[in-house]
Short mmCIF file of C-alpha atoms in Angstrom, two decimals:
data_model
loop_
_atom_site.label_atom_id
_atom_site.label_comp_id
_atom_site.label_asym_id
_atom_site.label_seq_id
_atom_site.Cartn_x
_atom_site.Cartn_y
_atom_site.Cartn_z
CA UNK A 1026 0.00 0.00 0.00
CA UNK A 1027 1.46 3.28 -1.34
CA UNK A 1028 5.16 1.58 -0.99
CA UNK A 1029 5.79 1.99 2.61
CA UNK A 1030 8.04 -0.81 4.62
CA UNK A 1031 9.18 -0.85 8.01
CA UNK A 1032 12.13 -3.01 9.62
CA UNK A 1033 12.09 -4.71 11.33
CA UNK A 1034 8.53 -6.07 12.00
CA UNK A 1035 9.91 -7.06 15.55
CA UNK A 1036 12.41 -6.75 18.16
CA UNK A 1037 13.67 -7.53 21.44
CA UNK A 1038 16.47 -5.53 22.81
CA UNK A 1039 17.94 -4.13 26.42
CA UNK A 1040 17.45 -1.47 28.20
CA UNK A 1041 20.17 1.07 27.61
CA UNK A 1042 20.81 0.21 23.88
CA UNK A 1043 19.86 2.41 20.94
CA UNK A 1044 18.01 0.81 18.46
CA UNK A 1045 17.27 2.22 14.85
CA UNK A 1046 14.11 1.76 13.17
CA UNK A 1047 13.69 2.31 9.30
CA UNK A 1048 11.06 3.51 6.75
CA UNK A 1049 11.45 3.73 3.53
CA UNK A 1050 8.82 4.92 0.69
CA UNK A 1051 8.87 4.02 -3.19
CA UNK A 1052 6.75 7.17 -3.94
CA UNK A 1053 8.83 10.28 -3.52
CA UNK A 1054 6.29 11.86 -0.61
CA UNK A 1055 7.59 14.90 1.09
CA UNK A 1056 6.51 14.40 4.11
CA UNK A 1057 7.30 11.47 6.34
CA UNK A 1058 5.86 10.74 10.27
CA UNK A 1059 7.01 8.60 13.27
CA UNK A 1060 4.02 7.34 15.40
CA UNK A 1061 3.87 5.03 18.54
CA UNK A 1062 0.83 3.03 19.49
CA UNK A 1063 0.34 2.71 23.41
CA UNK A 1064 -2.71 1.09 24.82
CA UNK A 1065 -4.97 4.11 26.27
CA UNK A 1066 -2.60 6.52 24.30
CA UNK A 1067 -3.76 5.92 20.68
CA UNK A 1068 -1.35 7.10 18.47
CA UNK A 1069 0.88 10.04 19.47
CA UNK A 1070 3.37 11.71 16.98
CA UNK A 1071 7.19 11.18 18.06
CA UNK A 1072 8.71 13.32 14.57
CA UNK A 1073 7.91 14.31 11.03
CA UNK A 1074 10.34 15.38 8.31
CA UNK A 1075 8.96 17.64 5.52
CA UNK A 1076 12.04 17.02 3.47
CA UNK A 1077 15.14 15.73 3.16
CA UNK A 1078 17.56 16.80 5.91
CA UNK A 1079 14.01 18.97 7.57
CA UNK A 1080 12.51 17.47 10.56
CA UNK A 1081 10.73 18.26 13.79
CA UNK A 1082 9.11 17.32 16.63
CA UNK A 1083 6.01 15.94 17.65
CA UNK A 1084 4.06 15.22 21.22
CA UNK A 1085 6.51 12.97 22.31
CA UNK A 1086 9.81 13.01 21.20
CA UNK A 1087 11.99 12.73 24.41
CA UNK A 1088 14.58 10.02 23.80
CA UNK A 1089 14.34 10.11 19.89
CA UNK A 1090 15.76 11.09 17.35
CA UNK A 1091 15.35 11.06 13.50
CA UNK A 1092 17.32 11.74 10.03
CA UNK A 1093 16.38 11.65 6.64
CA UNK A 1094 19.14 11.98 4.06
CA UNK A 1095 17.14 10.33 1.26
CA UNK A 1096 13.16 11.35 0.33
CA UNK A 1097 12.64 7.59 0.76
CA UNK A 1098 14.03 6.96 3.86
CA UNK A 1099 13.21 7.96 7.06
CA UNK A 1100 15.15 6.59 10.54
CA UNK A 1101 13.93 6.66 13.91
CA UNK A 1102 16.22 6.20 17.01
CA UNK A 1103 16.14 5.29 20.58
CA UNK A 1104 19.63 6.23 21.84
CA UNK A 1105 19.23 4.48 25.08
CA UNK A 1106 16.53 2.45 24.68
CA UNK A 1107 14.48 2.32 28.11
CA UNK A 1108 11.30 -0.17 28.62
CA UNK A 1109 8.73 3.29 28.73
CA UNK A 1110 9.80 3.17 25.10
CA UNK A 1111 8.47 -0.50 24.43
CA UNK A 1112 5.43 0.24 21.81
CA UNK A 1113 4.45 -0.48 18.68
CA UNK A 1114 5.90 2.12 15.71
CA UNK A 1115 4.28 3.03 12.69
CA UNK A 1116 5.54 5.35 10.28
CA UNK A 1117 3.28 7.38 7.77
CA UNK A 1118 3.50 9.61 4.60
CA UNK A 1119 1.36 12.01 3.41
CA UNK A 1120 0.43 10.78 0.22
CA UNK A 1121 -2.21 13.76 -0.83
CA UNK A 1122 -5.33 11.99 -0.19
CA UNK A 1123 -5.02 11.34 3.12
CA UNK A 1124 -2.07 9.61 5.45
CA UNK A 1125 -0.78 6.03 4.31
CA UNK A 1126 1.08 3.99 7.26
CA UNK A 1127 3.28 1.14 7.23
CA UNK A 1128 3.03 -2.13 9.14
CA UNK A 1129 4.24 -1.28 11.70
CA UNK A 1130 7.23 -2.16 14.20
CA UNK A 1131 6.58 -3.84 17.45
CA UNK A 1132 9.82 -3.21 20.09
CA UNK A 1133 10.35 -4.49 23.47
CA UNK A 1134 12.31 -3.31 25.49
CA UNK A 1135 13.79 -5.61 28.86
CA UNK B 1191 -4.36 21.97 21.66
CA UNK B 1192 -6.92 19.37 19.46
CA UNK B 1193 -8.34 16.40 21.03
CA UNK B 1194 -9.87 13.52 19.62
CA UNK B 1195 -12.40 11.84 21.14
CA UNK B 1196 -14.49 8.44 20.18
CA UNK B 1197 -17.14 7.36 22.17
CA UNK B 1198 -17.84 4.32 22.62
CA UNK B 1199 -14.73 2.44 23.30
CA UNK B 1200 -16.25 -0.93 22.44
CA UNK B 1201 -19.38 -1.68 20.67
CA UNK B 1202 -20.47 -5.36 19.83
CA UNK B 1203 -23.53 -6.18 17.75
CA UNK B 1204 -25.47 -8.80 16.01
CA UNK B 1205 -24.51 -9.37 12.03
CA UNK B 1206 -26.65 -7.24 9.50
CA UNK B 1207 -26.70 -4.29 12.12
CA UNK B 1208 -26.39 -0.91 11.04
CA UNK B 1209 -24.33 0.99 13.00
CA UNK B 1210 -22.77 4.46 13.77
CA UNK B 1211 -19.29 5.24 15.16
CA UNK B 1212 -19.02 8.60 16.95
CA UNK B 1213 -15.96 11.01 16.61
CA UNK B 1214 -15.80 14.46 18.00
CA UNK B 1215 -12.79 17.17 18.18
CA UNK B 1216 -12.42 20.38 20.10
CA UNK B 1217 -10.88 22.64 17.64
CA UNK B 1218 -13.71 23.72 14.37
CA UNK B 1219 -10.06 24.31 12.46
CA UNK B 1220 -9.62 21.27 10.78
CA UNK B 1221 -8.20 20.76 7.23
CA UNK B 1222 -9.61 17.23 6.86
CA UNK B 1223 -10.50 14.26 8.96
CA UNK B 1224 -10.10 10.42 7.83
CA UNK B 1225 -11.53 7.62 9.15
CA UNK B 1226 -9.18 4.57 9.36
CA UNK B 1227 -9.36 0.55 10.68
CA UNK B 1228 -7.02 -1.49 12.59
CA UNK B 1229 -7.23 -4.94 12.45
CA UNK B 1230 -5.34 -6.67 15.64
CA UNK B 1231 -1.56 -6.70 15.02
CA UNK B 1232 -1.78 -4.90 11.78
CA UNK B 1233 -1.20 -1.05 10.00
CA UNK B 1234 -3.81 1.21 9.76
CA UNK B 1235 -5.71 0.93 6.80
CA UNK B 1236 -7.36 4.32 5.83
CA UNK B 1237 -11.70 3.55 4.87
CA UNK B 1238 -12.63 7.44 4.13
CA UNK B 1239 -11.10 10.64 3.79
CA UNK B 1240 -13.52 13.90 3.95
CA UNK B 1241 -11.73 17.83 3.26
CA UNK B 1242 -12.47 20.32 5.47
CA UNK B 1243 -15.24 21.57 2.81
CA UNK B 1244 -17.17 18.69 2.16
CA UNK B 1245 -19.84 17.07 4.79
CA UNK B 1246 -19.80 13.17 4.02
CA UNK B 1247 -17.58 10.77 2.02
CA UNK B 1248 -19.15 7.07 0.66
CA UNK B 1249 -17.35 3.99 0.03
CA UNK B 1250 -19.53 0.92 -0.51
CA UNK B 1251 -21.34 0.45 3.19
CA UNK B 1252 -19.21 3.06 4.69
CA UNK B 1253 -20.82 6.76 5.50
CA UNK B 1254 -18.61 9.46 7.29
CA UNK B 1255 -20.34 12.66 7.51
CA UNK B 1256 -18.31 15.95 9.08
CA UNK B 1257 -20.31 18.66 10.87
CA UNK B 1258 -17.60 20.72 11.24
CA UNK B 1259 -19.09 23.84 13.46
CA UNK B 1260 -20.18 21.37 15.89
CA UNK B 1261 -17.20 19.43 16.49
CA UNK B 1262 -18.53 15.86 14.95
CA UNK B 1263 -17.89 12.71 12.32
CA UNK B 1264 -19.74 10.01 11.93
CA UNK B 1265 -19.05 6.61 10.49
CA UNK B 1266 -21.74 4.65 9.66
CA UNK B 1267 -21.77 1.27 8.55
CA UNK B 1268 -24.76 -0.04 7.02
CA UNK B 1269 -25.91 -4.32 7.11
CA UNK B 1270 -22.46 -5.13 9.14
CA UNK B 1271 -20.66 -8.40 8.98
CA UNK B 1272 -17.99 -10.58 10.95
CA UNK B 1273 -15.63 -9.18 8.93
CA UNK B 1274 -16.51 -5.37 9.90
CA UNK B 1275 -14.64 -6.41 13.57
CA UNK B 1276 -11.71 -3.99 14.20
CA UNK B 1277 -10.83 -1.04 15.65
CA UNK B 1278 -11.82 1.97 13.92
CA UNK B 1279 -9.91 5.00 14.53
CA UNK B 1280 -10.49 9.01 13.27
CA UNK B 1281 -7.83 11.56 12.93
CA UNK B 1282 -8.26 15.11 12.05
CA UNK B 1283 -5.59 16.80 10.51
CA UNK B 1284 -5.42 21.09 10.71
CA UNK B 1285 -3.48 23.24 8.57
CA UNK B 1286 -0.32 23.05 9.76
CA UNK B 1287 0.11 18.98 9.49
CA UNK B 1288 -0.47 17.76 13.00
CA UNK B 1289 -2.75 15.10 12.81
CA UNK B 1290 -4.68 14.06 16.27
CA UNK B 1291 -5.94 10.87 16.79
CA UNK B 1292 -8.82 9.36 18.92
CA UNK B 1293 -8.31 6.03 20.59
CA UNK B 1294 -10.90 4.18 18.88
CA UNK B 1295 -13.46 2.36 18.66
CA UNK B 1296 -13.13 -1.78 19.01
CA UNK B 1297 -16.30 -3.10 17.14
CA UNK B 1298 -17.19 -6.94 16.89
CA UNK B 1299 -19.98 -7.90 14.85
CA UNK B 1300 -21.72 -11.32 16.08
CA UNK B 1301 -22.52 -14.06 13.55
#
């Protein structure tokens, strides 16, 4: 749907790693959107990148980061992952007619 | 700030029941609103999509209307079926590109 991937579809890592997640896009969208998916949350925005090498941040982007040095990639990370950080990711693009997400990315964090 | 809300949480109801899914936002200033559904472990996959100008979207046996001065979208779904069960989330989306969603609703439809 619309081209978007996200990898890993899992993972399992320790508390105090960083841990990269990717999404990449086959359509050339400008803008590109980190979510996480919390029970009693919803979804809340971590970043968004309206271009390559432009990004910002969203509701809840303490202990994230992101670059995008490609349109069709866009890389979230956890520099020292911590277990309030255990969710499930989605990424999204702005495809026009409306927002397009990916899989998603479920991390746990121990 | 906008908030999303969708009320009820859970809804479960016998097959061939129509049904309406209630989403309502504080802030009139929207630039669209879209309707999407989440099926357990999966994406989101988007079901409707109406602009800020327009008052209700169709696809197949999916209605959203948009009453935008008071706050409200509706989704209705007309002669549901097992396969209808999922969560069914709204998001509006204002000028600027921050998108709010509500928490959903979690529908099962009964054989």
């Amino acid at each position: 749907d619309a081209g978007i991937t996200q990898s890993p579809r899992h993972k399992v890592t320790e508390t105090g790693t960083p841990v990269t997640l990717r999404c990449h896009q086959t359509e050339n969208h400008r803008y590109m959107y980190w979510y996480r998916q919390d029970p009693g949350h919803g979804l809340r925005l971590i970043h968004y990148s309206y271009g390559v090498k432009d990004t910002d941040k969203g509701e809840v982007s303490d202990g994230y980061s992101v670059s995008r040095s490609k349109t069709e990639d866009f890389l979230l990370t956890l520099e020292s992952a911590t277990s309030s950080q255990t969710s499930v990711y989605f990424c999204a693009i702005n495809a026009g007619s409306g927002y397009t997400f990916g899989s998603g990315t479920r991390l746990t964090v121990v | 700030k906008q908030e999303v809300t969708q009320i009820p949480a859970a809804l479960s109801v016998p097959e061939g029941e129509n049904l309406v899914l209630n989403c309502s936002f504080t802030d009139s200033a929207i630039y669209n609103l879209q309707w999407f559904r989440q099926d357990p472990g999966k994406g989101l996959t988007s079901l409707l999509l109406i602009q800020s100008s327009q008052r209700e979207q169709t696809s197949g046996r999916l209605n959203a209307s948009l009453d935008k001065s008071s706050g409200r979208s509706t989704l209705y779904i007309a002669a549901s079926q097992p396969g209808d069960s999922a969560t069914y989330l709204c998001a509006v989306r204002a000028e600027n590109n921050d998108m709010r969603f509500g928490a959903g609703t979690r529908l099962t439809v009964k054989p």
